[in-house]
Coordinates of N, CA and C in Angstrom, one line a residue:
X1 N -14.2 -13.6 0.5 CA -13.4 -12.8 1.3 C -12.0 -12.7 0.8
X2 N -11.1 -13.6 0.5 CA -10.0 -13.5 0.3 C -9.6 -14.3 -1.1
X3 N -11.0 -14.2 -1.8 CA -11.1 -15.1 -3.5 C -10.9 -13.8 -4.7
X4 N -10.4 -13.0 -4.3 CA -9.8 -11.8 -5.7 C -8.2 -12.1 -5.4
X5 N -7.8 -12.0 -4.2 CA -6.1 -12.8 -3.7 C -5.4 -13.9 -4.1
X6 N -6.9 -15.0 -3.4 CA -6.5 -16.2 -4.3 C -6.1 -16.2 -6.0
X7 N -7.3 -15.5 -6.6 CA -7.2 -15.1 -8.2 C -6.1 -14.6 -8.1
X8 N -5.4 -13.6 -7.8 CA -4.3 -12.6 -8.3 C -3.1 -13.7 -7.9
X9 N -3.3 -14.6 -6.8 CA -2.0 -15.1 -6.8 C -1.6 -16.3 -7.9
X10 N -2.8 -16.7 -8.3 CA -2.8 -18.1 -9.3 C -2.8 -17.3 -10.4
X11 N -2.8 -15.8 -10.8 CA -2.2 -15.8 -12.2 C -0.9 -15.3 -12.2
X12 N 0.0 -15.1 -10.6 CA 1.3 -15.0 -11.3 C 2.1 -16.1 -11.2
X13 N 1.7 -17.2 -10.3 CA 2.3 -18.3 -10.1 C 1.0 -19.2 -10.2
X14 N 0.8 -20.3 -11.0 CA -0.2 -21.5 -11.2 C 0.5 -22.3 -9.8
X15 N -0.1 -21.9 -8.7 CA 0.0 -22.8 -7.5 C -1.3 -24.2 -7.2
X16 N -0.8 -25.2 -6.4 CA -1.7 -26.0 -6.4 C -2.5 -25.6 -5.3
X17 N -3.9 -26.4 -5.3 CA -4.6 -26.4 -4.5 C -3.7 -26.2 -2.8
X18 N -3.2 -27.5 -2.6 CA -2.2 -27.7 -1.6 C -1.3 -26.1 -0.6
X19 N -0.7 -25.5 -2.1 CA 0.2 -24.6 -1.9 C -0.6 -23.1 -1.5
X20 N -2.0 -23.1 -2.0 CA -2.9 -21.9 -2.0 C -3.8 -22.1 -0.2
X21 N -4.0 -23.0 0.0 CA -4.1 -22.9 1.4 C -3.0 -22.7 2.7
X22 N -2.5 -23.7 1.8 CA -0.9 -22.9 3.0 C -0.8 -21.7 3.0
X23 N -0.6 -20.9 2.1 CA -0.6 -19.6 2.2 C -1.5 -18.7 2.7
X24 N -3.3 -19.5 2.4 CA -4.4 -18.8 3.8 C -3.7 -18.6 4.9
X25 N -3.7 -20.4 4.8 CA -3.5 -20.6 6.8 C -2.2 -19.9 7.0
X26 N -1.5 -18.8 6.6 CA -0.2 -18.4 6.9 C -1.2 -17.0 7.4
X27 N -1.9 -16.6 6.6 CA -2.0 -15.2 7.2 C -2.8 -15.0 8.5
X28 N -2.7 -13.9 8.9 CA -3.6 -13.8 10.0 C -4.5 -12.5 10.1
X29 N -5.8 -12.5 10.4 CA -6.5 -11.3 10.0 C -6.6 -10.1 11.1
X30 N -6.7 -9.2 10.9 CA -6.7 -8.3 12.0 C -7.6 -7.0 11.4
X31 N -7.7 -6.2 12.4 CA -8.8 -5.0 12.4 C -7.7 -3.5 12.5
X32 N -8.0 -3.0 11.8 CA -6.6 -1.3 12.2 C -7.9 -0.5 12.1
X33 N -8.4 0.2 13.4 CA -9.2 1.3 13.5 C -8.7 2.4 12.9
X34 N -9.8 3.2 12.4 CA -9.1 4.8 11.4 C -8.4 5.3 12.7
X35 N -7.2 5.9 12.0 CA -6.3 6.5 12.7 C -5.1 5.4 13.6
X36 N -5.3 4.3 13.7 CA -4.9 3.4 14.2 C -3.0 3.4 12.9
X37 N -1.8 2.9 13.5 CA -1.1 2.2 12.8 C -0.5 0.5 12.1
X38 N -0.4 0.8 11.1 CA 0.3 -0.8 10.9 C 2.0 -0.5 11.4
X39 N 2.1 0.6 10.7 CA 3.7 0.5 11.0 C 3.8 2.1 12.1
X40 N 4.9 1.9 12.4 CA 5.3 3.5 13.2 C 7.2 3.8 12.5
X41 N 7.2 5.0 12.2 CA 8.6 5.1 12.0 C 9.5 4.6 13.1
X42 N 10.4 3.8 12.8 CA 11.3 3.4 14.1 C 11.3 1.9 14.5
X43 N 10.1 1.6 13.8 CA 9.6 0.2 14.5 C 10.5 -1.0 12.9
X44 N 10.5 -1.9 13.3 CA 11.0 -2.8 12.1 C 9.8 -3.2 11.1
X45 N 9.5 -3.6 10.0 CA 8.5 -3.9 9.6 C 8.8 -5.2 9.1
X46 N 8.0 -6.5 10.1 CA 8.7 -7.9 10.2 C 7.0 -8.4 9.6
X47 N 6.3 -8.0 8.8 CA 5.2 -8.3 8.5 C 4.2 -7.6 7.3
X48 N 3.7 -8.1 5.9 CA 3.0 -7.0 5.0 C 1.4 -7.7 5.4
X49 N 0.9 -6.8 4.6 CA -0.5 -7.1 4.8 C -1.0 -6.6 3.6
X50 N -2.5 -7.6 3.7 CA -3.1 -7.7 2.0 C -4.6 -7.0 2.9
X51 N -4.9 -5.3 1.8 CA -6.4 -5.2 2.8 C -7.3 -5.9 2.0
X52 N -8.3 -6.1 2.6 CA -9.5 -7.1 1.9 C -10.4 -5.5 2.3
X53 N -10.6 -4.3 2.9 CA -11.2 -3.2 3.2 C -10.3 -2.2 3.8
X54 N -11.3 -1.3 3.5 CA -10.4 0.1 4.0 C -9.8 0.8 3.4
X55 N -8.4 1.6 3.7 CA -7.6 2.8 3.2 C -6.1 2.5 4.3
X56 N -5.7 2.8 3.8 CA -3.8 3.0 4.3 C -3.1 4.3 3.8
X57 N -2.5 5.0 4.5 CA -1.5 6.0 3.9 C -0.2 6.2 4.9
X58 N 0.5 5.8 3.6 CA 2.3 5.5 3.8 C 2.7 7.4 4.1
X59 N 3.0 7.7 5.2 CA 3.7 8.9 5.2 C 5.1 9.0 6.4
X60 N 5.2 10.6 6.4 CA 6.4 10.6 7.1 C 6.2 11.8 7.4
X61 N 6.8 12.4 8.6 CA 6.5 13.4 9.4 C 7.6 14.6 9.4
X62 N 7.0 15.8 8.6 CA 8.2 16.3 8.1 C 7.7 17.8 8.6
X63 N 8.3 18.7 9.6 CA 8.1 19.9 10.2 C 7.1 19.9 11.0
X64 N 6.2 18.9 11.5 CA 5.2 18.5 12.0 C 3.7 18.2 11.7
X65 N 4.1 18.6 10.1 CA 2.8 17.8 9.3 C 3.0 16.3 8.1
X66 N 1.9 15.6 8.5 CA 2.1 14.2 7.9 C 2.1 14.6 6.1
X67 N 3.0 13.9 5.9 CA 3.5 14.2 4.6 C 3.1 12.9 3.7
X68 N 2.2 12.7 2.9 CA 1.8 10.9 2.2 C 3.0 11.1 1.2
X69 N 3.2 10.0 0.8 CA 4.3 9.3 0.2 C 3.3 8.1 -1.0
X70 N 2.3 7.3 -0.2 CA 1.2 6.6 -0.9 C 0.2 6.1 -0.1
X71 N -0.7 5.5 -1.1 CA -1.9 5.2 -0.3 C -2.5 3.5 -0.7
X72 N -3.1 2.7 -0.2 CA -2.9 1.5 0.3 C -4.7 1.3 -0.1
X73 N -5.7 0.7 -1.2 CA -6.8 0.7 -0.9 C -6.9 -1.1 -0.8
X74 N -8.4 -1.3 -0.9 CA -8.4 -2.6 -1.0 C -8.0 -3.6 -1.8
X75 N -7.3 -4.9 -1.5 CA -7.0 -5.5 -2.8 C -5.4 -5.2 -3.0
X76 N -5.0 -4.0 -1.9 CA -3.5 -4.0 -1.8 C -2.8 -4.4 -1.2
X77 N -1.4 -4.5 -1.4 CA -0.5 -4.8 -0.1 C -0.1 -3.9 0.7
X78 N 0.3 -3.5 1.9 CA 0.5 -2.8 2.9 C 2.3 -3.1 3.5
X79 N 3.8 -2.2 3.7 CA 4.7 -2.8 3.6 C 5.8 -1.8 3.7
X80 N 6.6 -1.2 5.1 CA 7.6 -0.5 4.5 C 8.8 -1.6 3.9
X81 N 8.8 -1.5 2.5 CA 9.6 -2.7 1.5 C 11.0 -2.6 2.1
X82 N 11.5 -1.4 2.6 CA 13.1 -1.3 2.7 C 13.4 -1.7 3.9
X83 N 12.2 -1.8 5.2 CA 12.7 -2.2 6.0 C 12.3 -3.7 6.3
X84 N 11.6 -4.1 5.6 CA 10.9 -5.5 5.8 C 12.7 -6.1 5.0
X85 N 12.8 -5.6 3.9 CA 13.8 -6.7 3.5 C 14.9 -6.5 3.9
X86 N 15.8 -5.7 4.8 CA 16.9 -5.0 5.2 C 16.7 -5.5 6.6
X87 N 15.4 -5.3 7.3 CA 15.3 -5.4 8.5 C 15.7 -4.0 9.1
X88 N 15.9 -3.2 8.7 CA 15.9 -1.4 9.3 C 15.0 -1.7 10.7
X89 N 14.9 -0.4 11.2 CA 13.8 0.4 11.2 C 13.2 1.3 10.5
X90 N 12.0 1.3 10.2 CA 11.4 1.9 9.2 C 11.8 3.7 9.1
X91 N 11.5 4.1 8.0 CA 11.5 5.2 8.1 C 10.7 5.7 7.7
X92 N 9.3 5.0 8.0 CA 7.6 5.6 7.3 C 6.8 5.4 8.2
X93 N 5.8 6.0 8.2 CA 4.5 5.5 8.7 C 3.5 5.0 7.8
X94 N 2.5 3.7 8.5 CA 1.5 3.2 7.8 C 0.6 3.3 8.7
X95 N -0.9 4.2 8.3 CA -1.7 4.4 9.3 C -3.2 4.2 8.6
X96 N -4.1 3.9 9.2 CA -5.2 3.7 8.7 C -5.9 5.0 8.8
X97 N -6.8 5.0 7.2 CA -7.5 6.6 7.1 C -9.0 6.2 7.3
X98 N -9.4 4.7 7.3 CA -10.8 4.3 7.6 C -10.4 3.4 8.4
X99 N -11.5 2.8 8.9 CA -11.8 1.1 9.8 C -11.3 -0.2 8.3
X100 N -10.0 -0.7 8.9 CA -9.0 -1.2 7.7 C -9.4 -2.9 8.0
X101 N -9.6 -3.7 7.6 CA -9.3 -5.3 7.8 C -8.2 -5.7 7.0
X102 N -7.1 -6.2 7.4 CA -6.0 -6.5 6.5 C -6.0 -8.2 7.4
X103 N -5.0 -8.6 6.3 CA -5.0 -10.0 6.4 C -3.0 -10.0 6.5
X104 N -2.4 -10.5 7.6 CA -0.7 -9.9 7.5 C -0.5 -11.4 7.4
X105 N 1.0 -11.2 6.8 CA 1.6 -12.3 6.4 C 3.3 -12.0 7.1
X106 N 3.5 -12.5 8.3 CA 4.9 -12.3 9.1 C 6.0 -12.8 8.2
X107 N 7.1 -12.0 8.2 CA 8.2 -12.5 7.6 C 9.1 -13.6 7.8
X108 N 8.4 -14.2 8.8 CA 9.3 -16.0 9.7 C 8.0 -17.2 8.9
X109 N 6.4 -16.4 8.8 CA 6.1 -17.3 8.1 C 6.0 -17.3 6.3
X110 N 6.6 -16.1 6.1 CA 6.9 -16.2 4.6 C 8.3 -17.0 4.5
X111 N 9.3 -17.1 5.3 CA 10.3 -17.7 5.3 C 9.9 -19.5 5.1
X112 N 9.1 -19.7 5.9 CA 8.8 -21.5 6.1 C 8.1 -21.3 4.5
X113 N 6.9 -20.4 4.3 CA 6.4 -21.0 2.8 C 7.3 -20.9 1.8
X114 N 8.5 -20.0 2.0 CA 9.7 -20.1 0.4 C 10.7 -21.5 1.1
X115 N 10.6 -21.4 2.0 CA 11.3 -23.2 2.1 C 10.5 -24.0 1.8
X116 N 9.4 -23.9 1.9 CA 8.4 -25.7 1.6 C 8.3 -25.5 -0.1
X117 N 7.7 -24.4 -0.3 CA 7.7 -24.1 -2.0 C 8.4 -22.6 -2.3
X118 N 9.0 -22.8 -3.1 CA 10.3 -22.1 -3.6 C 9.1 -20.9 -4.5
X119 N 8.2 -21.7 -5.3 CA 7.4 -20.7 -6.3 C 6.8 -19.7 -5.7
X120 N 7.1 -19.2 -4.1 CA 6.3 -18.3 -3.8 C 7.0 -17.2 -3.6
X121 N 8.6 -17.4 -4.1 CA 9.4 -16.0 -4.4 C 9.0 -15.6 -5.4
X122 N 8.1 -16.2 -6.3 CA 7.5 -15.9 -7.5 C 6.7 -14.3 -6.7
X123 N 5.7 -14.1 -5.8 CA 5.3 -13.5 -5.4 C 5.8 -12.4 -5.2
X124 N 6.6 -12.7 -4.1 CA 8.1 -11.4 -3.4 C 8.4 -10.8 -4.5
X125 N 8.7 -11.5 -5.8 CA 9.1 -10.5 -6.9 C 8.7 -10.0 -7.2
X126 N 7.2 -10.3 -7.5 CA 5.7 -9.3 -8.5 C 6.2 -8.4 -7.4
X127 N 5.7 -8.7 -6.1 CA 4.9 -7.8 -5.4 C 6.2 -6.3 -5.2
X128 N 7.5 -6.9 -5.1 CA 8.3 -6.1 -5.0 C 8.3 -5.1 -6.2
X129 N 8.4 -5.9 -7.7 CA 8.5 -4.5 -8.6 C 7.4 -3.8 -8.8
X130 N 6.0 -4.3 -8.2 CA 5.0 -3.8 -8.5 C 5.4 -2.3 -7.7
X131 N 5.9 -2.6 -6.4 CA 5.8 -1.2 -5.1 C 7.1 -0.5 -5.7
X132 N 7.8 -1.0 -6.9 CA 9.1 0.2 -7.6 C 8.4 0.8 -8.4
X133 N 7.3 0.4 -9.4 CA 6.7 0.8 -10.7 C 5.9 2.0 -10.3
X134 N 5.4 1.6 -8.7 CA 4.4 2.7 -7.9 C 5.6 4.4 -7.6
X135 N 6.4 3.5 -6.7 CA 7.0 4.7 -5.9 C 7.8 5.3 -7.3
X136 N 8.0 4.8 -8.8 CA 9.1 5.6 -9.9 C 7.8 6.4 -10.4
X137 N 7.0 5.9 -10.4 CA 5.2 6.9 -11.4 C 5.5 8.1 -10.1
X138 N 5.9 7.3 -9.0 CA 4.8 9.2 -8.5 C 5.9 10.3 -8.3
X139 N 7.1 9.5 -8.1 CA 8.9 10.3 -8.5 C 8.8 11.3 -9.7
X140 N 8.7 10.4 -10.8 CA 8.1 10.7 -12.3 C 7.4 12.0 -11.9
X141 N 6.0 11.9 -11.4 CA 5.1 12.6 -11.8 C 5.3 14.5 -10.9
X142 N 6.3 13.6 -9.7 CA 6.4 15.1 -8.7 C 7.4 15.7 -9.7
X143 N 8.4 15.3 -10.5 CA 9.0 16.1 -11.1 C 9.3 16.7 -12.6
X144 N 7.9 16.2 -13.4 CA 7.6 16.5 -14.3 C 6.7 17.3 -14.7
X145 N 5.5 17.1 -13.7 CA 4.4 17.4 -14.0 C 4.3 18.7 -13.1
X146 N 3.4 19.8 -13.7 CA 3.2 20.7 -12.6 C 1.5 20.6 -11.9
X147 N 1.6 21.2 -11.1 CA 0.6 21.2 -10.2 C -0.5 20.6 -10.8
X148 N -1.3 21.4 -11.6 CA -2.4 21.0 -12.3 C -2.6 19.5 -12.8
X149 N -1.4 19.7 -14.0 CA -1.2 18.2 -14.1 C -1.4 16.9 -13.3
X150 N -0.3 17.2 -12.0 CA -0.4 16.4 -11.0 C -2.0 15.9 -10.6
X151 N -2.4 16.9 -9.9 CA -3.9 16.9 -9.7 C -4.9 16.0 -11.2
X152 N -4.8 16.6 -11.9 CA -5.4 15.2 -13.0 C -5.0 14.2 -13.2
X153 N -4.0 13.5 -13.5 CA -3.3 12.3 -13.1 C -3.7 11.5 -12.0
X154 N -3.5 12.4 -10.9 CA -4.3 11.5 -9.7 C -5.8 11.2 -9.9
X155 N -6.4 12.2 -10.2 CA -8.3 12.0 -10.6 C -7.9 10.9 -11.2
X156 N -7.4 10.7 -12.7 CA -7.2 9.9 -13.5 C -7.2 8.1 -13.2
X157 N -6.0 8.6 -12.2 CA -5.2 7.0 -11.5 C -5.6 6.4 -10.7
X158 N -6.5 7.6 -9.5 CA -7.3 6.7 -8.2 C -8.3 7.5 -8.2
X159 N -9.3 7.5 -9.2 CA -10.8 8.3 -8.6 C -11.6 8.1 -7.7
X160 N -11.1 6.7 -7.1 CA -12.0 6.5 -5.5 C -11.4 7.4 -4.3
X161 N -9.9 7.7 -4.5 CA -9.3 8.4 -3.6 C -9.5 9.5 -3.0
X162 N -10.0 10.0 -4.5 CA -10.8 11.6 -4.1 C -12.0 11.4 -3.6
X163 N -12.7 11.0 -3.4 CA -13.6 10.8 -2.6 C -13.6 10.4 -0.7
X164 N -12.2 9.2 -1.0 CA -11.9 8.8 0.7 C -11.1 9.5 1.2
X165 N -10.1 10.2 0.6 CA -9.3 11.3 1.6 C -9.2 12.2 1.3
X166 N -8.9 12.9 2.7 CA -9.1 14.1 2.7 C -8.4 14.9 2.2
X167 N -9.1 16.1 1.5 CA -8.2 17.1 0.9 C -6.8 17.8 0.7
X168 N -6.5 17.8 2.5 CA -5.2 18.1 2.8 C -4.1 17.1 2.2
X169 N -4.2 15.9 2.7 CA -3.5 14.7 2.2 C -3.4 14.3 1.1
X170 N -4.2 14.6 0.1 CA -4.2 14.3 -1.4 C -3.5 15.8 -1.6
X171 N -3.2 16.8 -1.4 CA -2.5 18.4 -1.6 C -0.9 18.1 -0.8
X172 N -0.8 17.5 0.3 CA 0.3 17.7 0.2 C 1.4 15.9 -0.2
X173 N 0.3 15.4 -0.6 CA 1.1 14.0 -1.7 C 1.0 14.5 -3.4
X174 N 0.5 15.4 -3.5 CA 0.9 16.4 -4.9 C 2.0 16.9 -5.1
X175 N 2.3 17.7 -3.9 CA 3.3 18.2 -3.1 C 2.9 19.6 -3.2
X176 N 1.7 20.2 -3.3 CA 0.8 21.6 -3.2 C 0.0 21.9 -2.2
X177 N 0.0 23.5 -1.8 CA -0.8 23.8 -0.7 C -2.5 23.3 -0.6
X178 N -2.7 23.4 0.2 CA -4.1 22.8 0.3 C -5.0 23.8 -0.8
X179 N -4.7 25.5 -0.4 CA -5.5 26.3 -1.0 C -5.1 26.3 -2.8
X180 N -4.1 25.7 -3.4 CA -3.2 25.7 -4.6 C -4.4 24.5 -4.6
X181 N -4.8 23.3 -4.1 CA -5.5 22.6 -4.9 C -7.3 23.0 -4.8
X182 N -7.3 23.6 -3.9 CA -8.8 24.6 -4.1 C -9.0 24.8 -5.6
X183 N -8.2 26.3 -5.6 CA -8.1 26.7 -6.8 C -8.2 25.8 -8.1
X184 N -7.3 24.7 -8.4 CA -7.1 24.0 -9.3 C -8.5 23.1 -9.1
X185 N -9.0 22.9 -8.4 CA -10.2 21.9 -8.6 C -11.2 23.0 -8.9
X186 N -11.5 23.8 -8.7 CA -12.4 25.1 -9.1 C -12.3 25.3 -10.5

């Protein structure tokens, strides 16, 4: 269940036995029904989460349609980054596009595991430039690339995606009309 996590965390930090349970027993598992939120714009985001299943999409609500920004599959972390480490309120939404099981990790109990062991800022850091490397690629791509482009890149980068969500949402995280990606998939 949570042994691809375990793996990913012991190859960026060689933690012990000891220090890799602590960090189980730190998370707590929960269920986000489709359409259900992790985060709401407005709310603080005092907690990330690792999905072990499902779909997530990071958006924001702009003239009254949901606008994605990214998307969250299994095996990911889940996180508005600027307000978890600022303490904001968010200015995203995080909603579930399927029946999601995520595993959250609170930021008072991330605090006790960087005091007991310091090597797990090791983590904060991957996991942090991992979500810059994301959010500069698709910056990059909205302003380089044109439509078409965009659209292949995505096939390219998340081919399961096209399959789990829906059309409109993958057209307007391109930043193209829904009927502009008809066409181009045709």
């Amino acid at each position: 269940m949570l042994d691809k996590l375990i793996t990913e965390i012991n190859t960026i930090a060689s933690f012990s036995k000891e220090d890799t349970n602590l960090f189980i027993e730190s998370l707590e598992e929960n269920t986000i029904l489709k359409g259900e939120h992790f985060l709401k714009e407005g709310q603080i985001s005092n907690r990330f989460g690792y999905l072990s299943s499902g779909l997530m999409m990071y958006y924001k609500i702009i003239d009254g349609n949901e606008i994605p920004s990214d998307f969250a599959l299994e095996q990911d972390w889940v996180v508005s980054l600027k307000s978890f480490t600022t303490g904001a309120a968010s200015d995203m939404n995080i909603k579930a596009l399927e029946d999601t099981r995520v595993f959250t990790l609170s930021s008072s109990k991330m605090e006790v595991l960087l005091t007991i062991q310091p090597k797990f800022m090791a983590l904060r850091s991957y996991y942090t430039e991992l979500s810059f490397i994301r959010i500069s690629r698709q910056t990059y791509n909205l302003t380089t690339l044109d439509a078409k482009q965009r659209y292949y890149k995505f096939m390219t980068d998340y081919p399961e995606l096209i399959k789990r969500v829906p059309q409109y949402h993958i057209a307007a995280y391109l930043g193209i009309k829904p009927q502009s990606l008809s066409r181009i998939r045709k």
